Amino acid sequence: DTEVTQTPKHLVMGMTNKKSLKCEQHMGHRAMYWYKQKAKKPPELMFVYSYEKLSINESVPSRFSPECPNSSLLNLHLHALQPEDSALYLCASSQLIRGGDTEAFFGQGTRLTVV
Amino acid sequence: AQKITQTQPGMFVQEKEAVTLDCTYDTSDPSYGLFWYKQPSSGEMIFLIYQGSYDQQNATEGRYSLNFQKARKSANLVISASQLGDSAMYFCAMRETSNSGNTPLVFGKGTRLSVIA
């Protein structure tokens, strides 16, 4: 199983709503990532979790709140978003190899529209 | 700080022909990995090929090969025998290989490849 599953695939939310994006992998990967991708742009890193602990926060606004409840799950809680937050949100996972390297596997993403 | 440059915003190739997508990188870390991903319009990032900085030979995966020129800091992707299904956005990415193993991927701006029948 080399899948990273993201739900929902599409989400429309109002600026006062609270919603969550979910990401799941069963490859035993201990690093998980959230990326944000605007149209015609490359993915931009938001958060990195290593061994279920937040290791990198790329100065993301607090209206985005990540959570890693266990080694297979990664959530992104959304609250009071702005229209400019509309984007494709990609989750990825990879092995953690000290001094080595491995590819990251990506989910299909959640297309978020904030109205 | 690491940096990835893809200078071709868009490329066209005739079906069954080969095409080269350019990527140059900049890093001060002697140990790093270079990756190519394909992103169709559906949005999923599909891993294609990997090259480690200490690898002596160029990586190959089926119709994909990576032309790695370390001294020039380039890692170009070559797609042979292009197919209509190859039409997509292609991203070059790099990760410095740290002892903690969690350095995230940094992406170039991408090249949109269109395969013409």
PDB file of C-alpha atoms in Angstrom:
ATOM      1  CA  ASP A   1       0.000   0.000   0.000  1.00  0.00           C
ATOM      2  CA  THR A   2       1.694   3.203  -1.178  1.00  0.00           C
ATOM      3  CA  GLU A   3      -1.312   5.438  -0.783  1.00  0.00           C
ATOM      4  CA  VAL A   4      -1.822   8.661   1.026  1.00  0.00           C
ATOM      5  CA  THR A   5      -5.540   9.291   1.343  1.00  0.00           C
ATOM      6  CA  GLN A   6      -6.926  12.775   1.782  1.00  0.00           C
ATOM      7  CA  THR A   7     -10.509  13.686   2.584  1.00  0.00           C
ATOM      8  CA  PRO A   8     -12.510  15.517   1.502  1.00  0.00           C
ATOM      9  CA  LYS A   9     -11.425  15.973  -2.115  1.00  0.00           C
ATOM     10  CA  HIS A  10     -13.338  19.238  -2.404  1.00  0.00           C
ATOM     11  CA  LEU A  11     -14.447  21.662   0.315  1.00  0.00           C
ATOM     12  CA  VAL A  12     -16.321  24.939   0.167  1.00  0.00           C
ATOM     13  CA  MET A  13     -16.501  26.850   3.423  1.00  0.00           C
ATOM     14  CA  GLY A  14     -17.551  30.251   4.653  1.00  0.00           C
ATOM     15  CA  MET A  15     -15.197  32.579   6.457  1.00  0.00           C
ATOM     16  CA  THR A  16     -16.891  31.878   9.790  1.00  0.00           C
ATOM     17  CA  ASN A  17     -16.907  28.094   9.443  1.00  0.00           C
ATOM     18  CA  LYS A  18     -14.731  25.530  11.172  1.00  0.00           C
ATOM     19  CA  LYS A  19     -13.676  22.543   9.107  1.00  0.00           C
ATOM     20  CA  SER A  20     -10.961  19.893   9.111  1.00  0.00           C
ATOM     21  CA  LEU A  21      -8.883  18.228   6.425  1.00  0.00           C
ATOM     22  CA  LYS A  22      -7.835  14.646   7.017  1.00  0.00           C
ATOM     23  CA  CYS A  23      -4.834  12.701   5.765  1.00  0.00           C
ATOM     24  CA  GLU A  24      -4.107   9.010   6.329  1.00  0.00           C
ATOM     25  CA  GLN A  25      -1.245   6.686   5.396  1.00  0.00           C
ATOM     26  CA  HIS A  26      -0.457   3.098   6.337  1.00  0.00           C
ATOM     27  CA  MET A  27       3.093   2.855   5.036  1.00  0.00           C
ATOM     28  CA  GLY A  28       4.677   3.233   8.451  1.00  0.00           C
ATOM     29  CA  HIS A  29       6.077   6.636   7.539  1.00  0.00           C
ATOM     30  CA  ARG A  30       7.022   8.729  10.549  1.00  0.00           C
ATOM     31  CA  ALA A  31       7.251  12.077   8.732  1.00  0.00           C
ATOM     32  CA  MET A  32       4.104  13.783   7.497  1.00  0.00           C
ATOM     33  CA  TYR A  33       3.709  17.117   5.763  1.00  0.00           C
ATOM     34  CA  TRP A  34       1.116  19.709   4.807  1.00  0.00           C
ATOM     35  CA  TYR A  35       1.701  21.759   1.675  1.00  0.00           C
ATOM     36  CA  LYS A  36      -0.403  24.563   0.213  1.00  0.00           C
ATOM     37  CA  GLN A  37      -0.508  25.028  -3.556  1.00  0.00           C
ATOM     38  CA  LYS A  38      -2.038  28.012  -5.334  1.00  0.00           C
ATOM     39  CA  ALA A  39      -2.970  27.731  -8.989  1.00  0.00           C
ATOM     40  CA  LYS A  40       0.020  27.576 -11.350  1.00  0.00           C
ATOM     41  CA  LYS A  41       2.459  27.702  -8.422  1.00  0.00           C
ATOM     42  CA  PRO A  42       4.632  25.040  -6.766  1.00  0.00           C
ATOM     43  CA  PRO A  43       3.614  23.501  -3.445  1.00  0.00           C
ATOM     44  CA  GLU A  44       4.660  25.546  -0.433  1.00  0.00           C
ATOM     45  CA  LEU A  45       5.484  23.845   2.832  1.00  0.00           C
ATOM     46  CA  MET A  46       3.235  24.607   5.790  1.00  0.00           C
ATOM     47  CA  PHE A  47       3.984  22.038   8.514  1.00  0.00           C
ATOM     48  CA  VAL A  48       6.160  19.008   9.160  1.00  0.00           C
ATOM     49  CA  TYR A  49       5.510  16.317  11.769  1.00  0.00           C
ATOM     50  CA  SER A  50       8.244  13.897  12.795  1.00  0.00           C
ATOM     51  CA  TYR A  51       7.332  11.014  15.100  1.00  0.00           C
ATOM     52  CA  GLU A  52       3.958  12.684  15.709  1.00  0.00           C
ATOM     53  CA  LYS A  53       5.588  15.894  16.931  1.00  0.00           C
ATOM     54  CA  LEU A  54       5.460  19.211  15.109  1.00  0.00           C
ATOM     55  CA  SER A  55       9.003  19.881  13.894  1.00  0.00           C
ATOM     56  CA  ILE A  56       8.519  22.662  11.340  1.00  0.00           C
ATOM     57  CA  ASN A  57       5.931  25.451  11.160  1.00  0.00           C
ATOM     58  CA  GLU A  58       6.637  27.737   8.226  1.00  0.00           C
ATOM     59  CA  SER A  59       5.133  30.794   9.948  1.00  0.00           C
ATOM     60  CA  VAL A  60       1.630  29.677   9.055  1.00  0.00           C
ATOM     61  CA  PRO A  61      -1.246  31.849  10.410  1.00  0.00           C
ATOM     62  CA  SER A  62      -2.961  30.452  13.485  1.00  0.00           C
ATOM     63  CA  ARG A  63      -6.225  30.006  11.601  1.00  0.00           C
ATOM     64  CA  PHE A  64      -4.546  26.810  10.340  1.00  0.00           C
ATOM     65  CA  SER A  65      -4.044  24.324  13.172  1.00  0.00           C
ATOM     66  CA  PRO A  66      -2.343  20.981  12.483  1.00  0.00           C
ATOM     67  CA  GLU A  67      -2.778  17.860  14.549  1.00  0.00           C
ATOM     68  CA  CYS A  68      -1.143  14.433  14.410  1.00  0.00           C
ATOM     69  CA  PRO A  69      -3.173  12.125  16.662  1.00  0.00           C
ATOM     70  CA  ASN A  70      -1.169   9.013  15.728  1.00  0.00           C
ATOM     71  CA  SER A  71       1.496   7.840  13.304  1.00  0.00           C
ATOM     72  CA  SER A  72      -1.030   7.214  10.511  1.00  0.00           C
ATOM     73  CA  LEU A  73      -3.179  10.328  10.720  1.00  0.00           C
ATOM     74  CA  LEU A  74      -2.630  13.988  10.076  1.00  0.00           C
ATOM     75  CA  ASN A  75      -5.333  16.617  10.375  1.00  0.00           C
ATOM     76  CA  LEU A  76      -5.473  20.279   9.440  1.00  0.00           C
ATOM     77  CA  HIS A  77      -8.095  22.254  11.350  1.00  0.00           C
ATOM     78  CA  LEU A  78      -9.382  25.365   9.629  1.00  0.00           C
ATOM     79  CA  HIS A  79     -11.074  28.305  11.321  1.00  0.00           C
ATOM     80  CA  ALA A  80     -11.935  31.833  10.191  1.00  0.00           C
ATOM     81  CA  LEU A  81     -10.210  31.449   6.838  1.00  0.00           C
ATOM     82  CA  GLN A  82      -9.937  34.176   4.236  1.00  0.00           C
ATOM     83  CA  PRO A  83     -10.751  33.924   0.509  1.00  0.00           C
ATOM     84  CA  GLU A  84      -7.026  34.074  -0.260  1.00  0.00           C
ATOM     85  CA  ASP A  85      -6.639  30.781   1.603  1.00  0.00           C
ATOM     86  CA  SER A  86      -8.430  29.059  -1.276  1.00  0.00           C
ATOM     87  CA  ALA A  87      -5.941  26.558  -2.692  1.00  0.00           C
ATOM     88  CA  LEU A  88      -5.080  22.898  -3.125  1.00  0.00           C
ATOM     89  CA  TYR A  89      -3.893  21.445   0.183  1.00  0.00           C
ATOM     90  CA  LEU A  90      -1.563  18.508  -0.220  1.00  0.00           C
ATOM     91  CA  CYS A  91      -0.574  16.005   2.412  1.00  0.00           C
ATOM     92  CA  ALA A  92       2.596  13.930   2.051  1.00  0.00           C
ATOM     93  CA  SER A  93       4.484  11.317   4.023  1.00  0.00           C
ATOM     94  CA  SER A  94       7.955   9.835   3.945  1.00  0.00           C
ATOM     95  CA  GLN A  95      10.233   7.565   5.872  1.00  0.00           C
ATOM     96  CA  LEU A  96      12.691   9.117   8.286  1.00  0.00           C
ATOM     97  CA  ILE A  97      16.192   7.907   7.433  1.00  0.00           C
ATOM     98  CA  ARG A  98      19.095   9.423   9.312  1.00  0.00           C
ATOM     99  CA  GLY A  99      21.758  10.458   6.820  1.00  0.00           C
ATOM    100  CA  GLY A 100      19.754   8.981   3.968  1.00  0.00           C
ATOM    101  CA  ASP A 101      16.922   9.910   1.660  1.00  0.00           C
ATOM    102  CA  THR A 102      13.633   8.674   0.330  1.00  0.00           C
ATOM    103  CA  GLU A 103      10.799   9.994  -1.784  1.00  0.00           C
ATOM    104  CA  ALA A 104       7.711  11.599  -0.337  1.00  0.00           C
ATOM    105  CA  PHE A 105       4.325  10.178  -1.254  1.00  0.00           C
ATOM    106  CA  PHE A 106       1.530  12.659  -1.819  1.00  0.00           C
ATOM    107  CA  GLY A 107      -2.209  12.449  -1.533  1.00  0.00           C
ATOM    108  CA  GLN A 108      -4.564  13.735  -4.219  1.00  0.00           C
ATOM    109  CA  GLY A 109      -5.155  16.890  -2.264  1.00  0.00           C
ATOM    110  CA  THR A 110      -8.156  18.810  -1.014  1.00  0.00           C
ATOM    111  CA  ARG A 111      -9.343  21.667  -3.198  1.00  0.00           C
ATOM    112  CA  LEU A 112     -10.492  24.308  -0.739  1.00  0.00           C
ATOM    113  CA  THR A 113     -12.644  27.267  -1.668  1.00  0.00           C
ATOM    114  CA  VAL A 114     -13.330  29.930   0.944  1.00  0.00           C
ATOM    115  CA  VAL A 115     -16.370  32.076   0.210  1.00  0.00           C
TER     116      VAL A 115
ATOM    117  CA  ALA B   1      19.521  28.158   1.582  1.00  0.00           C
ATOM    118  CA  GLN B   2      18.590  25.673  -1.077  1.00  0.00           C
ATOM    119  CA  LYS B   3      17.019  26.791  -4.331  1.00  0.00           C
ATOM    120  CA  ILE B   4      15.565  25.069  -7.385  1.00  0.00           C
ATOM    121  CA  THR B   5      15.295  26.744 -10.793  1.00  0.00           C
ATOM    122  CA  GLN B   6      13.176  25.524 -13.675  1.00  0.00           C
ATOM    123  CA  THR B   7      13.535  27.985 -16.539  1.00  0.00           C
ATOM    124  CA  GLN B   8      10.956  26.500 -18.931  1.00  0.00           C
ATOM    125  CA  PRO B   9       7.396  27.547 -17.985  1.00  0.00           C
ATOM    126  CA  GLY B  10       5.994  25.454 -20.836  1.00  0.00           C
ATOM    127  CA  MET B  11       7.202  22.858 -23.311  1.00  0.00           C
ATOM    128  CA  PHE B  12       5.635  21.151 -26.315  1.00  0.00           C
ATOM    129  CA  VAL B  13       6.698  17.782 -27.659  1.00  0.00           C
ATOM    130  CA  GLN B  14       5.445  15.587 -30.451  1.00  0.00           C
ATOM    131  CA  GLU B  15       4.083  12.208 -29.441  1.00  0.00           C
ATOM    132  CA  LYS B  16       6.775   9.473 -29.501  1.00  0.00           C
ATOM    133  CA  GLU B  17       9.593  12.043 -29.373  1.00  0.00           C
ATOM    134  CA  ALA B  18      11.959  12.587 -26.443  1.00  0.00           C
ATOM    135  CA  VAL B  19      11.917  15.757 -24.356  1.00  0.00           C
ATOM    136  CA  THR B  20      14.268  17.243 -21.760  1.00  0.00           C
ATOM    137  CA  LEU B  21      13.003  19.327 -18.859  1.00  0.00           C
ATOM    138  CA  ASP B  22      15.655  21.515 -17.252  1.00  0.00           C
ATOM    139  CA  CYS B  23      16.399  21.877 -13.563  1.00  0.00           C
ATOM    140  CA  THR B  24      19.281  23.579 -11.793  1.00  0.00           C
ATOM    141  CA  TYR B  25      19.781  23.703  -8.077  1.00  0.00           C
ATOM    142  CA  ASP B  26      21.821  25.502  -5.501  1.00  0.00           C
ATOM    143  CA  THR B  27      22.868  24.143  -2.128  1.00  0.00           C
ATOM    144  CA  SER B  28      25.862  24.324   0.158  1.00  0.00           C
ATOM    145  CA  ASP B  29      25.103  20.913   1.665  1.00  0.00           C
ATOM    146  CA  PRO B  30      27.298  18.139   0.197  1.00  0.00           C
ATOM    147  CA  SER B  31      24.567  15.566   0.773  1.00  0.00           C
ATOM    148  CA  TYR B  32      21.199  16.018  -0.923  1.00  0.00           C
ATOM    149  CA  GLY B  33      18.565  14.285  -2.979  1.00  0.00           C
ATOM    150  CA  LEU B  34      16.963  15.434  -6.216  1.00  0.00           C
ATOM    151  CA  PHE B  35      13.438  14.403  -7.195  1.00  0.00           C
ATOM    152  CA  TRP B  36      11.077  14.820 -10.104  1.00  0.00           C
ATOM    153  CA  TYR B  37       7.314  14.788  -9.646  1.00  0.00           C
ATOM    154  CA  LYS B  38       4.489  14.843 -12.183  1.00  0.00           C
ATOM    155  CA  GLN B  39       1.256  16.653 -11.384  1.00  0.00           C
ATOM    156  CA  PRO B  40      -1.681  16.008 -13.725  1.00  0.00           C
ATOM    157  CA  SER B  41      -4.712  18.277 -13.661  1.00  0.00           C
ATOM    158  CA  SER B  42      -6.252  16.036 -10.978  1.00  0.00           C
ATOM    159  CA  GLY B  43      -3.754  17.496  -8.500  1.00  0.00           C
ATOM    160  CA  GLU B  44      -1.913  14.456  -7.200  1.00  0.00           C
ATOM    161  CA  MET B  45       1.882  14.700  -7.090  1.00  0.00           C
ATOM    162  CA  ILE B  46       3.296  11.531  -8.633  1.00  0.00           C
ATOM    163  CA  PHE B  47       6.895  10.591  -7.833  1.00  0.00           C
ATOM    164  CA  LEU B  48       8.911   9.819 -10.972  1.00  0.00           C
ATOM    165  CA  ILE B  49      12.613   9.526 -10.222  1.00  0.00           C
ATOM    166  CA  TYR B  50      15.278  10.171  -7.590  1.00  0.00           C
ATOM    167  CA  GLN B  51      19.005  11.011  -7.754  1.00  0.00           C
ATOM    168  CA  GLY B  52      21.253  11.133  -4.708  1.00  0.00           C
ATOM    169  CA  SER B  53      24.168  13.552  -4.647  1.00  0.00           C
ATOM    170  CA  TYR B  54      26.666  10.721  -4.176  1.00  0.00           C
ATOM    171  CA  ASP B  55      25.195   8.468  -6.853  1.00  0.00           C
ATOM    172  CA  GLN B  56      27.784   7.769  -9.545  1.00  0.00           C
ATOM    173  CA  GLN B  57      25.310   6.811 -12.243  1.00  0.00           C
ATOM    174  CA  ASN B  58      22.345   8.680 -13.654  1.00  0.00           C
ATOM    175  CA  ALA B  59      19.019   7.390 -12.379  1.00  0.00           C
ATOM    176  CA  THR B  60      16.592   5.698 -14.770  1.00  0.00           C
ATOM    177  CA  GLU B  61      12.992   4.553 -14.269  1.00  0.00           C
ATOM    178  CA  GLY B  62      11.353   3.175 -17.383  1.00  0.00           C
ATOM    179  CA  ARG B  63      10.927   6.031 -19.858  1.00  0.00           C
ATOM    180  CA  TYR B  64      12.328   8.538 -17.373  1.00  0.00           C
ATOM    181  CA  SER B  65      15.998   9.264 -16.912  1.00  0.00           C
ATOM    182  CA  LEU B  66      17.778  11.949 -14.976  1.00  0.00           C
ATOM    183  CA  ASN B  67      20.764  13.673 -16.557  1.00  0.00           C
ATOM    184  CA  PHE B  68      22.749  14.546 -13.429  1.00  0.00           C
ATOM    185  CA  GLN B  69      25.685  16.927 -13.863  1.00  0.00           C
ATOM    186  CA  LYS B  70      26.919  17.613 -10.371  1.00  0.00           C
ATOM    187  CA  ALA B  71      29.588  20.170 -11.263  1.00  0.00           C
ATOM    188  CA  ARG B  72      27.022  22.220 -13.162  1.00  0.00           C
ATOM    189  CA  LYS B  73      24.377  21.614 -10.463  1.00  0.00           C
ATOM    190  CA  SER B  74      21.855  20.438 -12.976  1.00  0.00           C
ATOM    191  CA  ALA B  75      19.386  17.547 -12.830  1.00  0.00           C
ATOM    192  CA  ASN B  76      17.457  17.487 -16.079  1.00  0.00           C
ATOM    193  CA  LEU B  77      14.608  15.034 -16.642  1.00  0.00           C
ATOM    194  CA  VAL B  78      14.526  13.194 -19.955  1.00  0.00           C
ATOM    195  CA  ILE B  79      11.273  11.574 -21.033  1.00  0.00           C
ATOM    196  CA  SER B  80      11.661   9.206 -23.954  1.00  0.00           C
ATOM    197  CA  ALA B  81       8.901   8.181 -26.368  1.00  0.00           C
ATOM    198  CA  SER B  82       6.429  10.787 -25.117  1.00  0.00           C
ATOM    199  CA  GLN B  83       2.813   9.769 -24.705  1.00  0.00           C
ATOM    200  CA  LEU B  84      -0.339  11.885 -24.600  1.00  0.00           C
ATOM    201  CA  GLY B  85      -0.712  10.911 -20.957  1.00  0.00           C
ATOM    202  CA  ASP B  86       2.583  12.625 -20.162  1.00  0.00           C
ATOM    203  CA  SER B  87       0.898  16.019 -20.537  1.00  0.00           C
ATOM    204  CA  ALA B  88       1.112  17.493 -17.036  1.00  0.00           C
ATOM    205  CA  MET B  89       3.043  19.848 -14.784  1.00  0.00           C
ATOM    206  CA  TYR B  90       6.501  18.604 -13.846  1.00  0.00           C
ATOM    207  CA  PHE B  91       8.277  19.726 -10.694  1.00  0.00           C
ATOM    208  CA  CYS B  92      11.917  19.351  -9.799  1.00  0.00           C
ATOM    209  CA  ALA B  93      12.521  19.182  -6.055  1.00  0.00           C
ATOM    210  CA  MET B  94      15.444  18.881  -3.680  1.00  0.00           C
ATOM    211  CA  ARG B  95      15.957  17.820  -0.112  1.00  0.00           C
ATOM    212  CA  GLU B  96      19.153  18.248   1.881  1.00  0.00           C
ATOM    213  CA  THR B  97      19.951  15.036   3.696  1.00  0.00           C
ATOM    214  CA  SER B  98      20.145  15.904   7.349  1.00  0.00           C
ATOM    215  CA  ASN B  99      20.937  13.600  10.229  1.00  0.00           C
ATOM    216  CA  SER B 100      17.383  14.015  11.480  1.00  0.00           C
ATOM    217  CA  GLY B 101      16.040  12.830   8.131  1.00  0.00           C
ATOM    218  CA  ASN B 102      13.104  15.220   8.072  1.00  0.00           C
ATOM    219  CA  THR B 103      14.271  18.016   5.794  1.00  0.00           C
ATOM    220  CA  PRO B 104      11.236  18.770   3.634  1.00  0.00           C
ATOM    221  CA  LEU B 105      11.178  18.918  -0.145  1.00  0.00           C
ATOM    222  CA  VAL B 106      11.616  22.289  -1.800  1.00  0.00           C
ATOM    223  CA  PHE B 107      10.104  22.615  -5.259  1.00  0.00           C
ATOM    224  CA  GLY B 108      10.952  24.545  -8.399  1.00  0.00           C
ATOM    225  CA  LYS B 109       8.268  26.558 -10.177  1.00  0.00           C
ATOM    226  CA  GLY B 110       7.482  23.709 -12.542  1.00  0.00           C
ATOM    227  CA  THR B 111       7.310  23.125 -16.293  1.00  0.00           C
ATOM    228  CA  ARG B 112       4.033  22.447 -18.038  1.00  0.00           C
ATOM    229  CA  LEU B 113       4.549  19.779 -20.690  1.00  0.00           C
ATOM    230  CA  SER B 114       2.069  19.378 -23.514  1.00  0.00           C
ATOM    231  CA  VAL B 115       2.332  16.321 -25.754  1.00  0.00           C
ATOM    232  CA  ILE B 116       0.935  16.825 -29.259  1.00  0.00           C
ATOM    233  CA  ALA B 117      -0.541  13.988 -31.300  1.00  0.00           C
TER     234      ALA B 117
END
